[in-house]
Amino acid sequence: MGTLGRAIYSVGFWIRETGQALDRIGCRLQGNFHFQEQLSRHRTLMNIYDKTPVVDKSAFVAPGASIIGDVQVGCGSSIWYGCVLRGDVNSISVGSGTNIQDNSLVHAAKSNLSGKEFPTIIGDKVTIGHSAILHGCTIEDEAFVGMGAALLDGVVVEKHAMVAAGALVRQNTKIPAGEVWGGNPAKFLRKLTDEEIAFILESASNYSNLAQVHAAENVKPFDEIEFEKALRKKYAKRDEEYDSMLGVVRETPPELILPDNIKAPALA
C-alpha cells in the first residue's frame, strides 16, 4: 500500500469513526427510548498495513475464525470455527486440501536469537487437530498433527509423519517421514502402519467434503434458516407416552441422509 493508499484508508477510517460517534451521541439524546445495535468488530479476513490475506475461493473459512495479515490459504482447504491464523510478523502458507480444526492457533516467528526467520508453512492434505498450536514451523504434505499438540519454532514434520495429541515438540525438532512422535517433550514412539498413513489421506478428504456441507449451511438466507427452525419445532420428537395422553399423533420427519461423498469426520 503506497502513500496514496494509506491516505485513502485513513480517510475511510475516520469517516466510519465519525459515523459511529454521531450514532452514540444520537442514542444519548434519545435517552431510555433509543435502540442501540451492538457493533461486532470481528473480521474474518483482516489486513495488517500492506499485508493482505489471500484465500482461494473454494476454501472454507468458518464464521468466528480470524485470518490476519500475510496468510495464504489454498484451494479446498478449511479453517474451522475459532481458529486464528496471524501473519503479522511473518508469513503463513496453507496448501490445498488441508484442514485446520476448531480453536487452533497458527502464528509465525519474526526471527530467533541468531536472526533466522521462521514463517509457518503447511503443505497439502494436512490435518491439524482441534486446539493445536503451530508457531514458526513447517508441516509437509499429508502429515498429521493431533489435538492439542504444540509445535515450536523451527520444527519440521515430514510427509506421512504424525504428531500425537497433546505432544510438545521442541524447537528445531525434525520428525521423519512415517514416524509417530508424542509426549512432553515429544519423542519417537513407533513407525506408522500402512493403514495409518492411508488414514491421514482419508482424514483430509473427509474434512474437505464436510467443509462443503458447512459452507452451504453458512450461506443460507435468513428466511430459509427461519423456515427450517419452524420445521424442526413442528416435527420435534416428544415422549410417546406424553403424546398418547394428549391424543397427539406427530408426523415423523424423514431421516437426514448425507450425500455419498460425506463421511463422518475422523477424530483428530
C-alpha positions as MATLAB code, in Angstrom:
seq = 'MGTLGRAIYSVGFWIRETGQALDRIGCRLQGNFHFQEQLSRHRTLMNIYDKTPVVDKSAFVAPGASIIGDVQVGCGSSIWYGCVLRGDVNSISVGSGTNIQDNSLVHAAKSNLSGKEFPTIIGDKVTIGHSAILHGCTIEDEAFVGMGAALLDGVVVEKHAMVAAGALVRQNTKIPAGEVWGGNPAKFLRKLTDEEIAFILESASNYSNLAQVHAAENVKPFDEIEFEKALRKKYAKRDEEYDSMLGVVRETPPELILPDNIKAPALA';
ca = [
       0.000    0.000    0.000;
       1.551    3.270   -1.137;
       1.238    6.751    0.336;
      -1.992    7.450   -1.575;
      -3.469    4.141   -0.490;
      -2.672    4.832    3.166;
      -4.212    8.298    2.890;
      -7.444    6.898    1.382;
      -7.542    4.195    4.051;
      -7.125    6.838    6.793;
      -9.920    8.988    5.363;
     -12.238    5.978    5.231;
     -11.332    5.014    8.787;
     -12.130    8.464   10.167;
     -15.412    8.687    8.241;
     -16.520    5.392    9.827;
     -15.374    6.505   13.290;
     -17.237    9.807   12.877;
     -20.411    7.954   11.916;
     -20.188    5.739   14.983;
     -19.563    8.768   17.211;
     -22.648   10.523   15.814;
     -24.696    7.370   16.427;
     -23.596    7.292   20.067;
     -24.493   10.983   20.510;
     -27.932   10.371   18.996;
     -28.514    7.417   21.331;
     -27.666    9.559   24.378;
     -30.057   12.287   23.240;
     -32.862    9.741   22.902;
     -32.302    8.595   26.477;
     -34.177    5.450   27.502;
     -36.139    5.365   24.248;
     -33.261    4.594   21.911;
     -32.416    1.284   20.319;
     -28.682    0.716   20.148;
     -27.289   -2.020   17.930;
     -24.114   -3.590   19.256;
     -21.336   -3.497   16.658;
     -19.051   -6.501   16.388;
     -15.586   -5.508   15.228;
     -14.650   -9.088   14.375;
     -13.458   -9.552   10.807;
     -12.796  -12.987    9.378;
     -10.204  -11.541    6.991;
      -8.159   -8.597    8.222;
      -5.285   -6.637    6.726;
      -2.187   -5.526    8.613;
      -0.809   -2.474    6.774;
       0.094   -3.821    3.310;
      -0.249   -7.481    4.308;
      -3.491   -8.925    2.965;
      -4.852  -12.465    3.395;
      -5.246  -14.402    0.144;
      -7.859  -17.146    0.419;
      -8.813  -19.351   -2.516;
     -12.491  -19.035   -3.424;
     -13.003  -22.790   -2.931;
     -11.635  -22.738    0.637;
     -13.985  -22.724    3.637;
     -13.351  -20.200    6.400;
     -15.809  -20.655    9.261;
     -17.573  -17.724   10.928;
     -15.622  -16.772   14.033;
     -12.263  -17.728   12.528;
      -9.661  -14.978   12.051;
      -7.163  -14.816    9.187;
      -4.910  -11.823    9.638;
      -2.136  -10.324    7.530;
       0.281  -12.237    5.300;
      -1.643  -15.530    5.064;
      -2.329  -17.682    2.017;
      -4.929  -20.479    2.044;
      -5.034  -22.901   -0.896;
      -7.928  -24.435   -2.766;
     -10.214  -26.849   -0.956;
      -8.713  -26.132    2.458;
     -10.825  -25.461    5.528;
     -10.236  -23.173    8.501;
     -12.693  -24.148   11.218;
     -14.559  -22.305   13.986;
     -12.463  -20.300   16.409;
      -9.156  -20.668   14.549;
      -6.660  -17.812   14.407;
      -4.040  -17.547   11.651;
      -1.997  -14.438   12.437;
       0.516  -13.472    9.783;
       1.701  -10.156   11.174;
       5.421  -10.590   11.869;
       5.973  -13.261    9.211;
       4.054  -15.212    6.591;
       1.768  -18.232    6.899;
       1.115  -20.543    3.967;
      -1.581  -23.241    3.904;
      -1.655  -25.641    0.948;
      -4.545  -27.338   -0.826;
      -6.995  -29.757    0.785;
      -5.693  -29.042    4.292;
      -7.909  -28.740    7.357;
      -7.110  -26.682   10.458;
      -9.665  -27.671   13.041;
     -11.560  -25.696   15.666;
      -9.717  -23.350   18.060;
      -6.275  -23.962   16.573;
      -3.682  -21.179   16.582;
      -1.161  -20.614   13.795;
       1.478  -17.908   14.137;
       4.982  -17.294   12.771;
       8.254  -16.079   14.266;
       9.998  -12.938   13.074;
      13.428  -14.326   13.947;
      15.289  -16.256   16.606;
      18.410  -15.167   18.544;
      20.630  -15.923   15.545;
      18.429  -13.851   13.240;
      16.858  -16.758   11.345;
      13.268  -16.168   10.266;
      10.574  -18.781   10.798;
       7.469  -18.448    8.629;
       4.847  -21.142    9.110;
       4.411  -23.441    6.125;
       1.648  -26.056    5.999;
       1.531  -28.337    2.966;
      -1.220  -30.088    1.040;
      -3.743  -32.538    2.552;
      -2.554  -31.916    6.104;
      -4.785  -32.487    9.124;
      -4.335  -30.177   12.124;
      -6.411  -31.365   15.098;
      -8.542  -29.226   17.399;
      -6.752  -26.659   19.592;
      -3.304  -27.302   18.146;
      -0.630  -24.579   18.287;
       1.752  -24.114   15.358;
       4.463  -21.491   15.690;
       7.107  -20.852   13.056;
       7.172  -24.478   11.880;
       6.915  -26.483    8.656;
       4.349  -29.245    8.135;
       4.950  -31.135    4.907;
       2.283  -32.662    2.651;
      -0.014  -35.374    4.048;
       1.191  -35.040    7.641;
      -0.979  -35.194   10.767;
      -0.912  -33.083   13.939;
      -3.127  -34.342   16.770;
      -5.451  -32.402   19.054;
      -3.807  -30.009   21.494;
      -0.287  -30.536   20.155;
       2.161  -27.604   20.272;
       4.922  -27.212   17.663;
       7.568  -24.571   18.325;
       9.919  -22.558   16.095;
      11.906  -24.488   13.522;
      10.014  -27.779   13.863;
       9.719  -29.809   10.647;
       7.131  -32.570   10.315;
       7.916  -34.586    7.203;
       5.452  -36.169    4.801;
       3.382  -39.025    6.282;
       4.588  -38.228    9.802;
       2.278  -37.898   12.807;
       2.402  -35.814   15.992;
       0.318  -37.385   18.743;
      -2.393  -35.473   20.597;
      -1.088  -33.258   23.400;
       2.554  -33.520   22.316;
       5.014  -30.652   22.838;
       7.574  -30.593   20.036;
      10.640  -28.568   20.989;
      12.410  -26.034   18.788;
      14.218  -27.247   15.659;
      12.998  -30.837   16.046;
      12.668  -32.830   12.828;
      10.074  -35.614   12.745;
      10.985  -38.046    9.952;
       8.510  -39.457    7.471;
       6.498  -42.442    8.610;
       7.028  -41.918   12.358;
       4.764  -41.112   15.308;
       6.100  -38.742   17.960;
       4.390  -37.918   21.236;
       4.886  -36.794   24.818;
       6.297  -33.719   26.557;
       8.869  -33.202   25.214;
       7.917  -35.199   22.118;
       9.969  -38.308   21.358;
       9.859  -41.089   18.794;
       7.183  -43.633   19.662;
       6.975  -46.012   16.716;
       6.617  -46.325   12.962;
       3.292  -45.676   11.267;
       1.491  -48.603    9.667;
       0.296  -48.501    6.066;
      -3.274  -48.268    7.374;
      -2.425  -45.220    9.492;
      -0.771  -43.482    6.540;
      -3.902  -44.144    4.495;
      -5.968  -42.736    7.366;
      -4.121  -39.395    7.093;
      -5.264  -39.009    3.484;
      -8.779  -40.177    4.345;
      -8.999  -37.637    7.172;
      -8.056  -34.798    4.831;
     -10.600  -35.965    2.248;
     -13.392  -36.314    4.818;
     -12.822  -32.808    6.160;
     -12.712  -31.376    2.660;
     -16.140  -32.903    1.977;
     -17.509  -31.882    5.368;
     -16.372  -28.296    4.779;
     -18.642  -28.137    1.726;
     -21.636  -29.003    3.918;
     -20.751  -26.290    6.455;
     -20.081  -23.761    3.690;
     -23.520  -24.411    2.189;
     -25.177  -24.048    5.600;
     -23.413  -20.770    6.310;
     -24.620  -19.067    3.121;
     -28.310  -19.855    3.691;
     -30.524  -16.742    3.717;
     -32.323  -15.705    6.886;
     -35.761  -16.758    5.582;
     -34.557  -20.298    4.871;
     -32.991  -20.601    8.324;
     -36.223  -19.485   10.000;
     -38.268  -21.885    7.867;
     -36.052  -24.797    8.930;
     -36.425  -23.759   12.573;
     -40.202  -23.901   12.198;
     -39.984  -27.363   10.620;
     -37.789  -28.675   13.439;
     -40.238  -27.330   16.012;
     -43.186  -28.891   14.193;
     -41.539  -32.309   13.933;
     -39.853  -32.210   17.339;
     -39.678  -35.654   18.890;
     -41.646  -35.924   22.134;
     -42.204  -38.660   24.639;
     -44.671  -41.160   23.131;
     -46.462  -41.734   26.432;
     -46.926  -37.978   26.893;
     -48.283  -37.655   23.351;
     -50.715  -40.543   23.854;
     -52.130  -38.866   26.954;
     -52.835  -35.758   24.874;
     -54.107  -37.763   21.930;
     -51.466  -36.187   19.691;
     -50.133  -38.007   16.623;
     -46.946  -36.392   15.342;
     -45.574  -36.649   11.840;
     -42.185  -38.311   11.670;
     -39.621  -36.233    9.781;
     -37.594  -38.011    7.108;
     -34.226  -39.291    8.220;
     -31.320  -36.992    7.444;
     -29.242  -38.635    4.726;
     -25.844  -37.195    3.862;
     -24.520  -37.320    0.296;
     -22.392  -40.345   -0.585;
     -19.195  -38.304   -0.574;
     -19.729  -37.131    3.023;
     -18.396  -39.340    5.773;
     -18.381  -38.860    9.499;
     -15.180  -36.948   10.389;
     -12.425  -38.980   11.960;
     -11.331  -37.978   15.435;
      -8.123  -35.962   15.266;
];
